[in-house]
Amino acid sequence: EVSLPWPGGTVRYLRAVVVHPVAYRDHPDVRVAAQAWDEHFHTRLDPGARIHATATQGIRHVSAHCQPHPRTGHCTLVLAVPSAWFGGGVIAVHVRAATPTVLFGAAAATVQVGSGAEAHPEHFVGSVTPHFAPMAPCVRSLVAHVPAHPVLAGAVVPIRVHAFAERTIESTKFALVFRHAAAVAIATEAIVPTREDVWAYQTAVGTGRLTVVLNRKPDGGATSRMYVNNSVPQELLVVHVRILAGTPPGDLFVEVHVLELNAPTPLDPGGQAIPDGGYVLGDVYGSQSWQAVAGVIPVVQDVVQAVFAAPINGVGTLTNTAPLTQQPQDVSFTALYVWQYAATTFTVAPISNCTLLDPTPNADTRPGVRATATPACVLTLTPDVTFPREFLIP
């Protein structure tokens, strides 16, 4: 049995960064942005190369792998955090590279991914904190579940409304109210009744406000009598709310106005009597538990967590032929921006700033080498560079 390397570069260098240092119960993913190069800093890699990531909490672990992009060598690893990890300790994240081997003979054309921990040791990338906020008991009232994780302007976020009571809700009237009305939009088609077999729904959308009326159907059957204690949530509906583009970062406050609540007789939400023509505040649960007060949806502005770069043609070694040809020799780069909150981890764009300031073997500042940023980062070797010379471009 003879092992031969797959044509193409094998992973020699690996860079990785944890995209966001916190995992949330409603967004239980750890994302790792990674980029790989071969020994010559080419980002055109072996087509079977993989990058592996492992997240550990104590003796528990989860893993994932990704295939580097065929030209830029980058990829995103997504590690699903089990629900049991929330409330536990810090999660450690490690990465390693794996290179396939083609086997000839009895195992012809079989590709084995990974060549052992000794050849590809794991490297610590960073830590992630599992965010944990226990839900406070909701006593005979309504609770709106809002996102615990930060959201971007322009995002559509689900809000789920539950009721807690000793019996099935007979009827209720409530409103979701957003203090910054100009920051949200609620479409009628974005309102999803979850138990139309039990309740008849009426909804009205206003500016920054959704009003809902529910009445139990006479033919609701056994399902309408399934709730026998206050600890069992009764999901009433889901509404998908759009945070409008241009909304500034900050806390977006949302309130639950309980105007009526019967199960089957009138209830005092949270022990507070509903005044005639008025309302009592329900609960909100998100990044923390708010009882009978306004809750918060955290709106953030996206930030660049890291910037990777790659030669546009994937070739990271430039041999200086300018003195022979008397023609300048160029290589262009592109930037890979790693975003902390966006659903798409990487975006590709021209590099806006391109300088050669680092006097290391990988960046030459001698005369005859120049860098420009228009229209993209371009490294140019001019004929007066001493020949021969090889430039590694990480």
Short mmCIF file of C-alpha atoms in Angstrom, two decimals:
data_model
loop_
_atom_site.label_atom_id
_atom_site.label_comp_id
_atom_site.label_asym_id
_atom_site.label_seq_id
_atom_site.Cartn_x
_atom_site.Cartn_y
_atom_site.Cartn_z
CA GLU A 1 0.00 0.00 0.00
CA VAL A 2 1.51 3.31 -1.10
CA SER A 3 0.30 6.73 -0.01
CA LEU A 4 0.72 9.70 -2.32
CA PRO A 5 -0.28 13.28 -1.57
CA TRP A 6 -3.29 14.70 -3.34
CA PRO A 7 -2.24 17.18 -6.06
CA GLY A 8 -2.36 20.67 -4.57
CA GLY A 9 -1.08 22.38 -1.49
CA THR A 10 -1.49 20.87 1.96
CA VAL A 11 -2.39 23.04 4.91
CA ARG A 12 0.69 24.43 6.64
CA TYR A 13 -0.61 27.62 8.21
CA LEU A 14 -3.96 28.19 9.83
CA ARG A 15 -5.59 31.32 11.19
CA ALA A 16 -8.87 31.26 13.11
CA VAL A 17 -10.96 33.57 15.25
CA VAL A 18 -14.10 33.10 17.35
CA VAL A 19 -16.71 35.29 15.70
CA HIS A 20 -18.73 36.10 18.83
CA PRO A 21 -17.63 35.45 22.43
CA VAL A 22 -21.12 34.70 23.75
CA ALA A 23 -23.61 31.93 22.89
CA TYR A 24 -27.30 32.48 23.60
CA ARG A 25 -30.06 29.96 24.32
CA ASP A 26 -32.03 31.20 21.30
CA HIS A 27 -28.91 31.41 19.13
CA PRO A 28 -26.89 28.42 20.37
CA ASP A 29 -24.11 28.45 17.83
CA VAL A 30 -20.40 29.05 18.18
CA ARG A 31 -19.01 30.33 14.87
CA VAL A 32 -15.34 30.17 14.00
CA ALA A 33 -13.90 31.98 10.97
CA ALA A 34 -10.80 30.30 9.59
CA GLN A 35 -8.34 30.58 6.72
CA ALA A 36 -5.62 28.18 5.64
CA TRP A 37 -2.48 28.43 3.49
CA ASP A 38 0.10 25.97 2.29
CA GLU A 39 3.83 26.35 2.95
CA HIS A 40 4.15 28.90 0.14
CA PHE A 41 1.15 30.89 1.36
CA HIS A 42 -1.00 29.73 -1.52
CA THR A 43 -4.70 29.71 -0.66
CA ARG A 44 -5.42 27.28 -3.48
CA LEU A 45 -5.36 24.14 -1.38
CA ASP A 46 -5.77 20.42 -1.69
CA PRO A 47 -9.47 19.91 -2.61
CA GLY A 48 -9.86 17.46 0.24
CA ALA A 49 -8.33 19.69 2.91
CA ARG A 50 -10.52 20.32 5.92
CA ILE A 51 -10.45 22.56 8.96
CA HIS A 52 -11.79 21.02 12.16
CA ALA A 53 -13.04 22.82 15.26
CA THR A 54 -13.92 21.45 18.68
CA ALA A 55 -15.81 23.15 21.49
CA THR A 56 -15.39 21.70 24.97
CA GLN A 57 -17.02 22.32 28.32
CA GLY A 58 -15.53 20.09 30.97
CA ILE A 59 -15.59 16.54 29.60
CA ARG A 60 -18.26 17.35 27.01
CA HIS A 61 -17.44 18.35 23.46
CA VAL A 62 -18.95 19.01 20.05
CA SER A 63 -17.12 19.31 16.76
CA ALA A 64 -17.55 20.52 13.20
CA HIS A 65 -15.48 20.82 10.05
CA CYS A 66 -15.46 22.92 6.90
CA GLN A 67 -13.78 22.89 3.50
CA PRO A 68 -11.60 25.90 2.66
CA HIS A 69 -12.70 27.97 -0.32
CA PRO A 70 -10.83 26.82 -3.45
CA ARG A 71 -9.32 30.28 -4.09
CA THR A 72 -9.27 32.18 -0.81
CA GLY A 73 -8.75 29.31 1.65
CA HIS A 74 -11.41 30.56 4.07
CA CYS A 75 -14.47 28.90 5.59
CA THR A 76 -16.82 29.13 8.56
CA LEU A 77 -17.27 26.44 11.20
CA VAL A 78 -20.55 26.30 13.11
CA LEU A 79 -20.59 24.40 16.40
CA ALA A 80 -24.05 23.73 17.86
CA VAL A 81 -24.02 24.23 21.63
CA PRO A 82 -26.29 21.71 23.43
CA SER A 83 -28.95 23.23 25.68
CA ALA A 84 -27.45 21.40 28.67
CA TRP A 85 -24.33 23.57 28.38
CA PHE A 86 -26.19 26.76 29.24
CA GLY A 87 -25.76 27.42 32.91
CA GLY A 88 -22.37 25.69 32.78
CA GLY A 89 -18.87 27.01 32.51
CA VAL A 90 -16.87 28.69 29.76
CA ILE A 91 -16.56 26.87 26.42
CA ALA A 92 -13.06 26.44 24.99
CA VAL A 93 -12.64 26.39 21.20
CA HIS A 94 -9.77 24.66 19.37
CA VAL A 95 -9.02 24.19 15.68
CA ARG A 96 -6.78 21.96 13.61
CA ALA A 97 -6.21 21.19 9.95
CA ALA A 98 -6.67 17.83 8.23
CA THR A 99 -5.23 16.70 4.92
CA PRO A 100 -6.49 13.75 2.88
CA THR A 101 -4.38 10.93 1.54
CA VAL A 102 -5.14 8.85 -1.56
CA LEU A 103 -4.52 5.14 -1.04
CA PHE A 104 -3.69 2.82 -3.91
CA GLY A 105 -4.14 -0.94 -3.98
CA ALA A 106 -6.91 -2.66 -2.08
CA ALA A 107 -8.25 0.67 -0.91
CA ALA A 108 -7.97 2.36 -4.29
CA ALA A 109 -9.47 5.84 -4.59
CA THR A 110 -10.38 5.93 -0.91
CA VAL A 111 -9.90 9.36 0.66
CA GLN A 112 -9.04 9.50 4.33
CA VAL A 113 -9.56 12.91 5.90
CA GLY A 114 -7.07 13.55 8.66
CA SER A 115 -3.59 12.26 9.21
CA GLY A 116 -3.43 12.16 12.98
CA ALA A 117 -3.14 14.56 15.87
CA GLU A 118 0.66 14.53 15.76
CA ALA A 119 0.75 15.90 12.21
CA HIS A 120 -2.10 18.36 12.84
CA PRO A 121 -2.20 19.39 16.50
CA GLU A 122 -5.09 21.36 17.93
CA HIS A 123 -4.65 25.05 18.60
CA PHE A 124 -6.63 27.09 21.11
CA VAL A 125 -8.66 29.83 19.41
CA GLY A 126 -10.64 31.43 22.20
CA SER A 127 -13.39 31.09 24.77
CA VAL A 128 -17.15 31.46 24.52
CA THR A 129 -19.45 32.23 27.44
CA PRO A 130 -22.86 30.52 27.39
CA HIS A 131 -25.38 33.20 28.33
CA PHE A 132 -27.88 31.93 30.88
CA ALA A 133 -30.79 33.86 32.32
CA PRO A 134 -33.39 31.75 34.14
CA MET A 135 -36.98 32.65 33.49
CA ALA A 136 -38.76 34.07 36.54
CA PRO A 137 -42.06 32.37 37.41
CA CYS A 138 -44.97 33.92 35.53
CA VAL A 139 -48.03 33.94 37.79
CA ARG A 140 -51.38 33.98 35.99
CA SER A 141 -50.26 36.36 33.30
CA LEU A 142 -48.86 36.68 29.77
CA VAL A 143 -45.19 36.61 28.83
CA ALA A 144 -43.55 37.68 25.55
CA HIS A 145 -40.41 35.80 24.56
CA VAL A 146 -38.09 38.21 22.74
CA PRO A 147 -34.60 37.57 21.32
CA ALA A 148 -31.92 37.16 23.94
CA HIS A 149 -29.13 37.63 21.40
CA PRO A 150 -28.28 41.04 19.90
CA VAL A 151 -29.98 41.80 16.57
CA LEU A 152 -29.13 44.08 13.67
CA ALA A 153 -31.26 46.82 12.21
CA GLY A 154 -33.10 45.33 9.24
CA ALA A 155 -33.51 41.95 10.93
CA VAL A 156 -36.82 40.14 11.36
CA VAL A 157 -37.20 38.75 14.88
CA PRO A 158 -39.86 36.38 16.26
CA ILE A 159 -41.77 37.23 19.42
CA ARG A 160 -43.73 34.39 21.02
CA VAL A 161 -46.55 35.10 23.46
CA HIS A 162 -47.43 32.56 26.14
CA ALA A 163 -50.06 32.51 28.84
CA PHE A 164 -49.72 30.97 32.29
CA ALA A 165 -52.89 30.11 34.24
CA GLU A 166 -54.44 27.28 36.26
CA ARG A 167 -56.86 26.55 33.45
CA THR A 168 -56.99 26.95 29.68
CA ILE A 169 -57.40 30.58 28.65
CA GLU A 170 -61.06 31.23 27.90
CA SER A 171 -60.48 34.66 26.42
CA THR A 172 -57.90 37.39 26.51
CA LYS A 173 -57.10 40.74 24.99
CA PHE A 174 -53.57 42.05 24.96
CA ALA A 175 -51.24 44.32 23.03
CA LEU A 176 -47.56 44.23 22.19
CA VAL A 177 -46.36 47.81 22.36
CA PHE A 178 -42.99 49.13 21.20
CA ARG A 179 -41.89 52.38 22.80
CA HIS A 180 -39.86 53.33 19.73
CA ALA A 181 -42.75 52.90 17.31
CA ALA A 182 -40.81 54.26 14.35
CA ALA A 183 -38.22 51.51 14.71
CA VAL A 184 -40.47 48.52 13.98
CA ALA A 185 -42.85 47.28 11.32
CA ILE A 186 -45.46 44.56 11.81
CA ALA A 187 -47.04 43.02 8.73
CA THR A 188 -50.42 41.29 9.03
CA GLU A 189 -49.06 38.21 7.29
CA ALA A 190 -46.27 38.04 9.89
CA ILE A 191 -48.78 37.20 12.65
CA VAL A 192 -48.98 33.44 13.14
CA PRO A 193 -51.75 32.04 15.40
CA THR A 194 -50.41 28.84 16.96
CA ARG A 195 -53.62 27.21 18.21
CA GLU A 196 -56.47 28.02 15.86
CA ASP A 197 -57.98 24.69 16.89
CA VAL A 198 -58.53 26.18 20.36
CA TRP A 199 -59.00 29.93 19.93
CA ALA A 200 -60.54 32.31 17.44
CA TYR A 201 -58.15 35.18 16.72
CA GLN A 202 -58.68 38.84 15.92
CA THR A 203 -55.69 41.13 15.36
CA ALA A 204 -55.20 44.81 14.68
CA VAL A 205 -51.89 46.40 13.68
CA GLY A 206 -51.10 50.01 14.57
CA THR A 207 -47.95 52.08 14.63
CA GLY A 208 -45.58 50.22 16.92
CA ARG A 209 -48.47 48.20 18.30
CA LEU A 210 -50.20 44.85 17.77
CA THR A 211 -53.52 44.22 19.50
CA VAL A 212 -54.83 40.65 19.77
CA VAL A 213 -58.19 39.27 20.93
CA LEU A 214 -58.61 35.54 21.57
CA ASN A 215 -61.81 33.65 22.37
CA ARG A 216 -61.96 29.93 22.97
CA LYS A 217 -63.95 28.05 20.36
CA PRO A 218 -66.97 26.08 21.61
CA ASP A 219 -65.76 23.03 19.68
CA GLY A 220 -62.17 23.29 20.91
CA GLY A 221 -62.52 19.78 22.32
CA ALA A 222 -60.11 18.15 24.74
CA THR A 223 -57.21 20.30 23.61
CA SER A 224 -58.93 23.34 25.04
CA ARG A 225 -58.91 21.78 28.52
CA MET A 226 -55.36 20.43 28.51
CA TYR A 227 -53.87 23.08 30.80
CA VAL A 228 -54.42 22.25 34.45
CA ASN A 229 -51.72 24.22 36.29
CA ASN A 230 -49.86 27.50 36.11
CA SER A 231 -46.52 25.88 35.24
CA VAL A 232 -47.62 24.79 31.75
CA PRO A 233 -47.22 27.56 29.14
CA GLN A 234 -50.03 28.09 26.67
CA GLU A 235 -48.56 29.41 23.43
CA LEU A 236 -50.96 31.92 21.93
CA LEU A 237 -49.23 33.29 18.83
CA VAL A 238 -45.98 34.24 17.15
CA VAL A 239 -45.41 37.58 15.48
CA HIS A 240 -42.41 38.34 13.27
CA VAL A 241 -41.34 41.93 13.79
CA ARG A 242 -38.97 43.77 11.46
CA ILE A 243 -36.45 46.11 13.05
CA LEU A 244 -36.30 48.83 10.44
CA ALA A 245 -33.05 49.65 8.69
CA GLY A 246 -31.48 52.77 10.13
CA THR A 247 -32.60 52.02 13.68
CA PRO A 248 -29.73 53.23 15.91
CA PRO A 249 -28.02 50.79 18.26
CA GLY A 250 -29.52 50.56 21.73
CA ASP A 251 -32.32 48.99 23.72
CA LEU A 252 -35.62 48.55 21.91
CA PHE A 253 -38.26 48.43 24.64
CA VAL A 254 -41.33 46.21 24.30
CA GLU A 255 -44.27 45.92 26.68
CA VAL A 256 -47.11 43.44 27.06
CA HIS A 257 -50.36 45.23 27.90
CA VAL A 258 -52.85 42.76 29.37
CA LEU A 259 -56.30 44.28 28.89
CA GLU A 260 -58.39 41.17 29.65
CA LEU A 261 -57.55 37.67 30.92
CA ASN A 262 -60.11 34.97 31.68
CA ALA A 263 -59.46 31.31 32.50
CA PRO A 264 -62.42 30.89 32.64
CA THR A 265 -63.12 33.58 35.24
CA PRO A 266 -61.29 36.92 35.29
CA LEU A 267 -57.70 36.75 36.52
CA ASP A 268 -55.50 39.42 38.03
CA PRO A 269 -52.25 39.24 36.02
CA GLY A 270 -49.38 38.87 38.46
CA GLY A 271 -51.80 39.62 41.27
CA GLN A 272 -52.73 43.05 39.91
CA ALA A 273 -56.32 43.87 39.11
CA ILE A 274 -56.90 45.18 35.60
CA PRO A 275 -58.40 48.68 35.93
CA ASP A 276 -61.52 49.57 33.92
CA GLY A 277 -60.42 50.67 30.48
CA GLY A 278 -56.78 50.10 31.38
CA TYR A 279 -54.19 47.36 31.44
CA VAL A 280 -51.63 45.57 33.55
CA LEU A 281 -48.10 44.97 32.31
CA GLY A 282 -47.28 41.36 31.53
CA ASP A 283 -43.82 39.78 31.60
CA VAL A 284 -41.03 39.78 29.01
CA TYR A 285 -38.30 37.15 28.75
CA GLY A 286 -35.16 37.63 26.69
CA SER A 287 -31.59 38.34 27.75
CA GLN A 288 -33.07 38.44 31.24
CA SER A 289 -36.49 38.06 32.84
CA TRP A 290 -38.59 41.20 33.27
CA GLN A 291 -41.69 40.88 35.46
CA ALA A 292 -44.50 43.37 34.95
CA VAL A 293 -42.15 45.86 33.30
CA ALA A 294 -40.89 46.60 29.80
CA GLY A 295 -38.42 44.18 28.30
CA VAL A 296 -35.56 44.84 25.91
CA ILE A 297 -34.52 43.71 22.46
CA PRO A 298 -30.82 44.65 22.10
CA VAL A 299 -30.15 46.31 18.73
CA VAL A 300 -26.50 46.52 17.73
CA GLN A 301 -24.38 47.81 14.89
CA ASP A 302 -22.28 45.14 13.24
CA VAL A 303 -18.54 45.27 13.76
CA VAL A 304 -15.62 43.70 11.96
CA GLN A 305 -14.15 41.02 14.21
CA ALA A 306 -11.20 40.28 11.93
CA VAL A 307 -9.90 40.86 8.41
CA PHE A 308 -8.37 38.07 6.36
CA ALA A 309 -6.73 38.60 2.98
CA ALA A 310 -5.94 36.42 -0.01
CA PRO A 311 -4.31 36.88 -3.41
CA ILE A 312 -7.07 37.09 -6.01
CA ASN A 313 -5.63 34.16 -7.97
CA GLY A 314 -4.90 32.14 -4.84
CA VAL A 315 -1.16 32.11 -5.50
CA GLY A 316 0.76 33.44 -2.52
CA THR A 317 4.30 33.26 -3.89
CA LEU A 318 5.46 35.76 -6.47
CA THR A 319 8.75 35.13 -8.27
CA ASN A 320 10.38 38.34 -9.36
CA THR A 321 10.80 38.29 -13.14
CA ALA A 322 10.68 42.06 -13.56
CA PRO A 323 14.45 42.49 -14.07
CA LEU A 324 14.35 40.00 -16.92
CA THR A 325 11.20 41.18 -18.63
CA GLN A 326 11.63 44.87 -17.70
CA GLN A 327 7.89 44.86 -16.97
CA PRO A 328 6.31 45.59 -13.59
CA GLN A 329 4.79 42.54 -11.98
CA ASP A 330 1.56 42.85 -10.02
CA VAL A 331 -0.43 40.68 -7.67
CA SER A 332 -3.82 41.79 -6.38
CA PHE A 333 -5.42 41.01 -3.05
CA THR A 334 -8.93 40.88 -1.76
CA ALA A 335 -10.14 41.33 1.81
CA LEU A 336 -12.35 38.88 3.69
CA TYR A 337 -14.17 40.77 6.43
CA VAL A 338 -15.36 38.71 9.40
CA TRP A 339 -18.56 40.20 10.84
CA GLN A 340 -19.57 39.60 14.42
CA TYR A 341 -23.37 39.59 14.15
CA ALA A 342 -24.33 39.11 10.50
CA ALA A 343 -25.82 35.82 9.36
CA THR A 344 -23.11 35.70 6.68
CA THR A 345 -19.78 35.56 8.49
CA PHE A 346 -17.58 36.67 5.59
CA THR A 347 -17.98 39.42 3.04
CA VAL A 348 -15.48 39.94 0.24
CA ALA A 349 -14.39 43.43 -0.73
CA PRO A 350 -11.36 45.33 -2.03
CA ILE A 351 -8.81 46.26 0.61
CA SER A 352 -9.19 49.95 1.38
CA ASN A 353 -5.77 50.41 2.97
CA CYS A 354 -2.67 48.83 1.48
CA THR A 355 0.79 49.56 2.87
CA LEU A 356 4.08 47.73 3.35
CA LEU A 357 5.21 48.71 6.79
CA ASP A 358 6.17 45.46 8.49
CA PRO A 359 9.88 44.67 7.91
CA THR A 360 9.50 40.90 8.12
CA PRO A 361 10.40 38.19 5.58
CA ASN A 362 6.79 38.32 4.40
CA ALA A 363 6.68 42.04 3.67
CA ASP A 364 9.42 43.81 1.77
CA THR A 365 9.84 47.58 2.13
CA ARG A 366 12.88 48.00 -0.14
CA PRO A 367 12.84 50.27 -3.19
CA GLY A 368 11.26 48.61 -6.17
CA VAL A 369 8.32 47.19 -4.19
CA ARG A 370 5.23 49.29 -3.80
CA ALA A 371 1.65 48.78 -2.70
CA THR A 372 -1.43 50.65 -3.84
CA ALA A 373 -5.07 50.40 -2.84
CA THR A 374 -6.82 51.49 -6.03
CA PRO A 375 -8.95 49.77 -7.22
CA ALA A 376 -7.77 47.01 -4.88
CA CYS A 377 -4.65 46.22 -2.94
CA VAL A 378 -1.94 45.61 -5.55
CA LEU A 379 1.65 44.64 -4.76
CA THR A 380 3.98 45.66 -7.58
CA LEU A 381 7.55 44.53 -8.24
CA THR A 382 9.42 46.91 -10.53
CA PRO A 383 12.49 46.06 -12.63
CA ASP A 384 14.95 47.59 -10.14
CA VAL A 385 14.30 44.84 -7.55
CA THR A 386 17.33 42.57 -7.23
CA PHE A 387 16.88 39.30 -9.14
CA PRO A 388 16.25 36.56 -8.21
CA ARG A 389 13.92 37.08 -5.27
CA GLU A 390 10.80 35.24 -4.08
CA PHE A 391 8.11 37.04 -2.12
CA LEU A 392 5.79 35.18 0.25
CA ILE A 393 2.47 36.91 0.62
CA PRO A 394 0.50 35.74 3.67
#
